[in-house]
């Protein structure tokens, strides 16, 4: 099982690093709370979101929810956050049925991007 996970994670990172990131005009900083619904767990969705967000220099967190959805808070330039949300909705190996986006207050601390792991 670990071998399969390692292979999948390697593919997900390769795919995320292959994504062409456009040049962005400077935009204001925002923080958005996002909930993705559909087939978004057990397909490398969190890892892909994390890898692309790092490339975009975004901060925040991403986690699986017990109800099968994936939840994230993303902070950075608005154009980059919006690009990431759109990119995640177009993944072929996941199937995003709905995406709820809410603006939330900026986090003023010097946070990093994290994948929140569920306790077993």
CSV table of N, CA and C in Angstrom, one decimal:
chain,number,residue,atom,x,y,z
A,1,UNK,N,0.8,-1.2,0.0
A,1,UNK,CA,0.0,0.0,0.0
A,1,UNK,C,0.9,1.3,0.0
A,2,UNK,N,2.0,1.2,0.8
A,2,UNK,CA,2.8,2.4,0.8
A,2,UNK,C,3.5,2.7,-0.5
A,3,UNK,N,3.8,1.6,-1.2
A,3,UNK,CA,4.4,1.7,-2.6
A,3,UNK,C,3.5,2.4,-3.5
A,4,UNK,N,2.2,2.1,-3.5
A,4,UNK,CA,1.2,2.7,-4.3
A,4,UNK,C,1.1,4.2,-4.0
A,5,UNK,N,1.0,4.5,-2.7
A,5,UNK,CA,0.9,5.9,-2.2
A,5,UNK,C,2.1,6.7,-2.7
A,6,UNK,N,3.3,6.1,-2.6
A,6,UNK,CA,4.6,6.8,-3.0
A,6,UNK,C,4.5,7.1,-4.5
A,7,UNK,N,4.1,6.1,-5.3
A,7,UNK,CA,4.0,6.3,-6.7
A,7,UNK,C,3.0,7.3,-7.1
A,8,UNK,N,1.8,7.3,-6.4
A,8,UNK,CA,0.8,8.3,-6.7
A,8,UNK,C,1.3,9.7,-6.3
A,9,UNK,N,1.9,9.8,-5.1
A,9,UNK,CA,2.4,11.1,-4.7
A,9,UNK,C,3.5,11.7,-5.6
A,10,UNK,N,4.3,10.8,-6.2
A,10,UNK,CA,5.3,11.2,-7.1
A,10,UNK,C,4.7,11.7,-8.4
A,11,UNK,N,3.6,11.0,-8.9
A,11,UNK,CA,2.9,11.4,-10.0
A,11,UNK,C,2.2,12.8,-9.8
A,12,UNK,N,1.6,12.9,-8.6
A,12,UNK,CA,0.9,14.2,-8.3
A,12,UNK,C,1.8,15.3,-8.3
A,13,UNK,N,3.0,15.2,-7.7
A,13,UNK,CA,4.0,16.3,-7.6
A,13,UNK,C,4.5,16.6,-9.0
A,14,UNK,N,4.8,15.5,-9.8
A,14,UNK,CA,5.2,15.8,-11.2
A,14,UNK,C,4.2,16.6,-12.0
A,15,UNK,N,2.9,16.2,-11.9
A,15,UNK,CA,1.8,16.8,-12.6
A,15,UNK,C,1.7,18.3,-12.1
A,16,UNK,N,1.7,18.5,-10.8
A,16,UNK,CA,1.6,19.9,-10.3
A,16,UNK,C,2.8,20.8,-10.7
A,17,UNK,N,3.9,20.2,-10.8
A,17,UNK,CA,5.1,21.0,-11.2
A,17,UNK,C,5.1,21.2,-12.7
A,18,UNK,N,4.4,20.5,-13.5
A,18,UNK,CA,4.3,20.6,-14.9
A,18,UNK,C,3.3,21.7,-15.3
A,19,UNK,N,2.4,22.1,-14.4
A,19,UNK,CA,1.4,23.1,-14.7
A,19,UNK,C,2.1,24.4,-15.1
A,20,UNK,N,1.6,25.0,-16.2
A,20,UNK,CA,2.2,26.3,-16.6
A,20,UNK,C,1.6,27.4,-15.8
A,21,UNK,N,2.4,28.1,-15.1
A,21,UNK,CA,2.0,29.2,-14.2
A,21,UNK,C,2.1,30.5,-15.1
A,22,UNK,N,1.1,31.2,-15.3
A,22,UNK,CA,1.2,32.4,-16.1
A,22,UNK,C,1.8,33.6,-15.3
A,23,UNK,N,2.2,34.6,-16.0
A,23,UNK,CA,2.7,35.8,-15.4
A,23,UNK,C,1.5,36.6,-14.9
A,24,UNK,N,1.5,37.0,-13.6
A,24,UNK,CA,0.4,37.7,-13.0
A,24,UNK,C,0.7,39.2,-12.8
A,25,UNK,N,-0.3,40.0,-13.1
A,25,UNK,CA,-0.2,41.4,-12.7
A,25,UNK,C,-0.4,41.4,-11.2
A,26,UNK,N,0.3,42.4,-10.5
A,26,UNK,CA,0.1,42.5,-9.1
A,26,UNK,C,-1.3,42.7,-8.7
A,27,UNK,N,-1.8,42.0,-7.7
A,27,UNK,CA,-3.1,42.2,-7.2
A,27,UNK,C,-3.1,42.2,-5.7
A,28,UNK,N,-4.2,42.7,-5.1
A,28,UNK,CA,-4.2,42.8,-3.6
A,28,UNK,C,-4.2,41.5,-2.9
A,29,UNK,N,-3.7,41.4,-1.7
A,29,UNK,CA,-3.7,40.2,-0.9
A,29,UNK,C,-5.1,39.9,-0.4
A,30,UNK,N,-5.5,38.6,-0.5
A,30,UNK,CA,-6.8,38.2,0.0
A,30,UNK,C,-6.6,36.9,0.7
A,31,UNK,N,-7.6,36.5,1.5
A,31,UNK,CA,-7.6,35.1,2.1
A,31,UNK,C,-9.0,34.6,1.8
A,32,UNK,N,-9.0,33.4,1.2
A,32,UNK,CA,-10.3,32.7,0.9
A,32,UNK,C,-10.4,31.4,1.5
A,33,UNK,N,-11.6,31.1,2.0
A,33,UNK,CA,-11.9,29.8,2.6
A,33,UNK,C,-12.7,29.1,1.4
A,34,UNK,N,-12.2,27.9,1.1
A,34,UNK,CA,-12.7,27.1,-0.1
A,34,UNK,C,-13.0,25.7,0.4
A,35,UNK,N,-14.2,25.2,-0.1
A,35,UNK,CA,-14.6,23.8,0.2
A,35,UNK,C,-14.9,23.2,-1.2
A,36,UNK,N,-14.1,22.2,-1.5
A,36,UNK,CA,-14.3,21.4,-2.8
A,36,UNK,C,-15.1,20.2,-2.5
A,37,UNK,N,-16.2,20.0,-3.3
A,37,UNK,CA,-17.0,18.8,-3.2
A,37,UNK,C,-16.9,17.9,-4.4
A,38,UNK,N,-17.1,16.6,-4.3
A,38,UNK,CA,-17.0,15.7,-5.4
A,38,UNK,C,-16.1,14.6,-5.1
A,39,UNK,N,-15.4,14.0,-6.1
A,39,UNK,CA,-14.4,13.0,-5.9
A,39,UNK,C,-13.1,13.7,-5.7
A,40,UNK,N,-12.8,14.1,-4.4
A,40,UNK,CA,-11.6,14.9,-4.2
A,40,UNK,C,-10.7,14.3,-3.1
A,41,UNK,N,-11.1,13.2,-2.6
A,41,UNK,CA,-10.3,12.5,-1.6
A,41,UNK,C,-9.7,11.2,-2.2
A,42,UNK,N,-8.5,10.8,-1.8
A,42,UNK,CA,-7.9,9.6,-2.3
A,42,UNK,C,-7.5,9.7,-3.7
A,43,UNK,N,-7.3,10.9,-4.2
A,43,UNK,CA,-6.8,11.1,-5.6
A,43,UNK,C,-5.6,12.1,-5.6
A,44,UNK,N,-5.0,12.4,-4.5
A,44,UNK,CA,-3.9,13.3,-4.4
A,44,UNK,C,-4.3,14.8,-4.5
A,45,UNK,N,-5.5,15.1,-4.2
A,45,UNK,CA,-6.0,16.5,-4.4
A,45,UNK,C,-5.3,17.4,-3.4
A,46,UNK,N,-5.2,17.1,-2.2
A,46,UNK,CA,-4.5,18.0,-1.2
A,46,UNK,C,-3.1,18.2,-1.6
A,47,UNK,N,-2.4,17.2,-2.0
A,47,UNK,CA,-1.0,17.3,-2.3
A,47,UNK,C,-0.8,18.2,-3.6
A,48,UNK,N,-1.7,18.0,-4.5
A,48,UNK,CA,-1.6,18.8,-5.7
A,48,UNK,C,-1.9,20.3,-5.4
A,49,UNK,N,-2.9,20.5,-4.6
A,49,UNK,CA,-3.2,21.9,-4.2
A,49,UNK,C,-2.0,22.5,-3.5
A,50,UNK,N,-1.5,21.7,-2.5
A,50,UNK,CA,-0.3,22.2,-1.8
A,50,UNK,C,0.9,22.5,-2.7
A,51,UNK,N,1.2,21.6,-3.6
A,51,UNK,CA,2.4,21.8,-4.5
A,51,UNK,C,2.2,23.0,-5.4
A,52,UNK,N,1.0,23.2,-6.0
A,52,UNK,CA,0.8,24.4,-6.8
A,52,UNK,C,0.8,25.7,-6.0
A,53,UNK,N,0.2,25.6,-4.8
A,53,UNK,CA,0.1,26.8,-3.9
A,53,UNK,C,1.5,27.2,-3.5
A,54,UNK,N,2.4,26.3,-3.3
A,54,UNK,CA,3.8,26.6,-2.9
A,54,UNK,C,4.4,27.3,-4.1
A,55,UNK,N,4.2,26.8,-5.3
A,55,UNK,CA,4.8,27.5,-6.5
A,55,UNK,C,4.3,28.9,-6.7
A,56,UNK,N,3.0,29.1,-6.2
A,56,UNK,CA,2.4,30.5,-6.3
A,56,UNK,C,2.8,31.3,-5.1
A,57,UNK,N,3.5,30.8,-4.2
A,57,UNK,CA,3.9,31.5,-2.9
A,57,UNK,C,2.7,31.9,-2.1
A,58,UNK,N,1.7,31.0,-2.0
A,58,UNK,CA,0.5,31.2,-1.2
A,58,UNK,C,0.8,30.6,0.2
A,59,UNK,N,0.0,31.1,1.2
A,59,UNK,CA,0.1,30.5,2.5
A,59,UNK,C,-1.3,30.0,2.9
A,60,UNK,N,-1.4,29.3,4.0
A,60,UNK,CA,-2.7,28.8,4.5
A,60,UNK,C,-2.6,27.4,4.8
A,61,UNK,N,-3.7,26.6,4.6
A,61,UNK,CA,-3.8,25.2,4.9
A,61,UNK,C,-4.8,24.5,4.0
A,62,UNK,N,-4.7,23.2,4.0
A,62,UNK,CA,-5.6,22.3,3.3
A,62,UNK,C,-5.8,21.1,4.1
A,63,UNK,N,-7.1,20.6,4.1
A,63,UNK,CA,-7.3,19.3,4.8
A,63,UNK,C,-8.5,18.6,4.3
A,64,UNK,N,-8.5,17.3,4.5
A,64,UNK,CA,-9.7,16.5,4.2
A,64,UNK,C,-10.7,16.6,5.3
A,65,UNK,N,-12.0,16.6,4.9
A,65,UNK,CA,-13.1,16.7,5.9
A,65,UNK,C,-13.7,15.3,6.0
A,66,UNK,N,-14.3,15.0,7.1
A,66,UNK,CA,-14.9,13.7,7.3
A,66,UNK,C,-16.0,13.4,6.4
A,67,UNK,N,-16.6,14.5,5.8
A,67,UNK,CA,-17.8,14.3,4.9
A,67,UNK,C,-17.4,14.1,3.5
A,68,UNK,N,-16.0,13.9,3.2
A,68,UNK,CA,-15.6,13.6,1.9
A,68,UNK,C,-15.1,14.8,1.1
A,69,UNK,N,-15.3,15.9,1.6
A,69,UNK,CA,-14.9,17.2,0.9
A,69,UNK,C,-13.5,17.5,1.3
A,70,UNK,N,-12.9,18.5,0.6
A,70,UNK,CA,-11.6,19.0,0.9
A,70,UNK,C,-11.8,20.5,1.2
A,71,UNK,N,-11.2,21.0,2.3
A,71,UNK,CA,-11.4,22.3,2.8
A,71,UNK,C,-10.0,23.0,2.8
A,72,UNK,N,-9.9,24.3,2.4
A,72,UNK,CA,-8.7,25.0,2.4
A,72,UNK,C,-8.9,26.5,2.8
A,73,UNK,N,-7.9,27.1,3.3
A,73,UNK,CA,-7.8,28.6,3.4
A,73,UNK,C,-6.5,28.9,2.7
A,74,UNK,N,-6.7,29.8,1.7
A,74,UNK,CA,-5.5,30.2,0.9
A,74,UNK,C,-5.4,31.7,1.0
A,75,UNK,N,-4.1,32.2,1.1
A,75,UNK,CA,-3.8,33.6,1.3
A,75,UNK,C,-2.7,34.0,0.3
A,76,UNK,N,-2.9,35.1,-0.3
A,76,UNK,CA,-1.9,35.6,-1.2
A,76,UNK,C,-2.5,36.6,-2.2
A,77,UNK,N,-1.8,36.9,-3.3
A,77,UNK,CA,-2.4,37.8,-4.3
A,77,UNK,C,-3.6,37.2,-4.9
A,78,UNK,N,-4.7,38.0,-5.0
A,78,UNK,CA,-6.0,37.5,-5.4
A,78,UNK,C,-5.9,36.8,-6.8
A,79,UNK,N,-5.2,37.3,-7.7
A,79,UNK,CA,-5.1,36.6,-9.0
A,79,UNK,C,-4.5,35.2,-8.9
A,80,UNK,N,-3.5,35.0,-8.0
A,80,UNK,CA,-2.9,33.7,-7.8
A,80,UNK,C,-3.8,32.7,-7.1
A,81,UNK,N,-4.6,33.2,-6.1
A,81,UNK,CA,-5.5,32.4,-5.4
A,81,UNK,C,-6.6,31.9,-6.3
A,82,UNK,N,-7.1,32.9,-7.1
A,82,UNK,CA,-8.2,32.5,-8.1
A,82,UNK,C,-7.7,31.5,-9.1
A,83,UNK,N,-6.5,31.7,-9.6
A,83,UNK,CA,-5.9,30.7,-10.5
A,83,UNK,C,-5.8,29.3,-9.9
A,84,UNK,N,-5.4,29.2,-8.7
A,84,UNK,CA,-5.3,27.9,-8.0
A,84,UNK,C,-6.6,27.3,-7.9
A,85,UNK,N,-7.6,28.0,-7.5
A,85,UNK,CA,-9.0,27.5,-7.3
A,85,UNK,C,-9.5,27.0,-8.7
A,86,UNK,N,-9.3,27.7,-9.8
A,86,UNK,CA,-9.7,27.3,-11.1
A,86,UNK,C,-8.9,26.0,-11.5
A,87,UNK,N,-7.6,26.0,-11.3
A,87,UNK,CA,-6.8,24.8,-11.7
A,87,UNK,C,-7.3,23.6,-11.0
A,88,UNK,N,-7.6,23.7,-9.7
A,88,UNK,CA,-8.1,22.5,-8.9
A,88,UNK,C,-9.4,22.0,-9.4
A,89,UNK,N,-10.3,22.9,-9.9
A,89,UNK,CA,-11.6,22.5,-10.5
A,89,UNK,C,-11.4,21.8,-11.8
A,90,UNK,N,-10.3,21.9,-12.5
A,90,UNK,CA,-10.1,21.3,-13.8
A,90,UNK,C,-9.3,20.0,-13.8
A,91,UNK,N,-8.9,19.5,-12.6
A,91,UNK,CA,-8.1,18.3,-12.6
A,91,UNK,C,-8.9,17.1,-13.2
A,92,UNK,N,-8.2,16.3,-14.0
A,92,UNK,CA,-8.8,15.1,-14.6
A,92,UNK,C,-9.0,14.0,-13.7
A,93,UNK,N,-8.1,13.7,-12.7
A,93,UNK,CA,-8.2,12.5,-11.9
A,93,UNK,C,-9.1,12.8,-10.7
A,94,UNK,N,-9.5,14.0,-10.5
A,94,UNK,CA,-10.5,14.4,-9.4
A,94,UNK,C,-11.8,14.9,-10.2
A,95,UNK,N,-12.8,14.9,-9.5
A,95,UNK,CA,-14.1,15.4,-10.1
A,95,UNK,C,-14.7,16.4,-9.1
A,96,UNK,N,-14.5,17.7,-9.3
A,96,UNK,CA,-15.1,18.7,-8.4
A,96,UNK,C,-16.5,19.0,-8.9
A,97,UNK,N,-17.5,18.7,-8.1
A,97,UNK,CA,-18.9,18.9,-8.4
A,97,UNK,C,-19.3,20.3,-8.0
A,98,UNK,N,-18.7,20.8,-6.9
A,98,UNK,CA,-19.0,22.2,-6.4
A,98,UNK,C,-17.8,22.8,-5.7
A,99,UNK,N,-17.8,24.1,-5.7
A,99,UNK,CA,-16.7,24.8,-5.0
A,99,UNK,C,-17.3,26.0,-4.3
A,100,UNK,N,-17.3,26.0,-3.0
A,100,UNK,CA,-17.8,27.1,-2.2
A,100,UNK,C,-16.6,28.0,-1.8
A,101,UNK,N,-16.6,29.3,-2.2
A,101,UNK,CA,-15.5,30.2,-1.9
A,101,UNK,C,-16.1,31.4,-1.0
A,102,UNK,N,-15.4,31.6,0.1
A,102,UNK,CA,-15.8,32.7,1.0
A,102,UNK,C,-14.6,33.5,1.3
A,103,UNK,N,-14.7,34.9,1.2
A,103,UNK,CA,-13.7,35.7,1.7
A,103,UNK,C,-13.6,35.7,3.2
A,104,UNK,N,-12.4,35.7,3.7
A,104,UNK,CA,-12.2,35.7,5.2
A,104,UNK,C,-11.1,36.7,5.5
A,105,UNK,N,-11.0,37.2,6.7
A,105,UNK,CA,-9.9,38.2,7.0
A,105,UNK,C,-8.5,37.7,6.8
A,106,UNK,N,-7.6,38.5,6.4
A,106,UNK,CA,-6.2,38.2,6.2
A,106,UNK,C,-5.6,37.7,7.5
A,107,UNK,N,-4.7,36.8,7.5
A,107,UNK,CA,-4.0,36.3,8.6
A,107,UNK,C,-2.7,37.1,8.6
A,108,UNK,N,-2.5,37.9,9.6
A,108,UNK,CA,-1.3,38.7,9.7
A,108,UNK,C,0.0,38.1,10.2
A,109,UNK,N,-0.1,36.8,10.6
A,109,UNK,CA,1.1,36.1,11.1
A,109,UNK,C,1.9,35.6,9.9
A,110,UNK,N,3.1,35.3,10.2
A,110,UNK,CA,4.0,34.8,9.2
A,110,UNK,C,3.9,33.2,9.0
A,111,UNK,N,2.7,32.8,8.5
A,111,UNK,CA,2.4,31.4,8.4
A,111,UNK,C,3.0,30.8,7.2
A,112,UNK,N,3.1,29.5,7.2
A,112,UNK,CA,3.5,28.8,6.0
A,112,UNK,C,2.2,28.0,5.5
A,113,UNK,N,2.4,27.4,4.3
A,113,UNK,CA,1.3,26.5,3.8
A,113,UNK,C,1.5,25.2,4.4
A,114,UNK,N,0.4,24.6,4.9
A,114,UNK,CA,0.4,23.3,5.5
A,114,UNK,C,-0.7,22.4,5.0
A,115,UNK,N,-0.4,21.1,5.1
A,115,UNK,CA,-1.4,20.1,4.8
A,115,UNK,C,-1.8,19.6,6.2
A,116,UNK,N,-3.0,19.8,6.6
A,116,UNK,CA,-3.5,19.3,7.9
A,116,UNK,C,-3.9,17.8,7.8
A,117,UNK,N,-3.2,17.0,8.6
A,117,UNK,CA,-3.4,15.6,8.6
A,117,UNK,C,-4.4,15.2,9.7
A,118,UNK,N,-5.3,14.3,9.4
A,118,UNK,CA,-6.3,13.9,10.4
A,118,UNK,C,-5.7,12.9,11.3
A,119,UNK,N,-6.1,13.0,12.6
A,119,UNK,CA,-5.6,12.1,13.6
A,119,UNK,C,-6.3,10.7,13.4
A,120,UNK,N,-5.6,9.6,13.5
A,120,UNK,CA,-6.2,8.3,13.4
A,120,UNK,C,-6.5,7.7,14.7
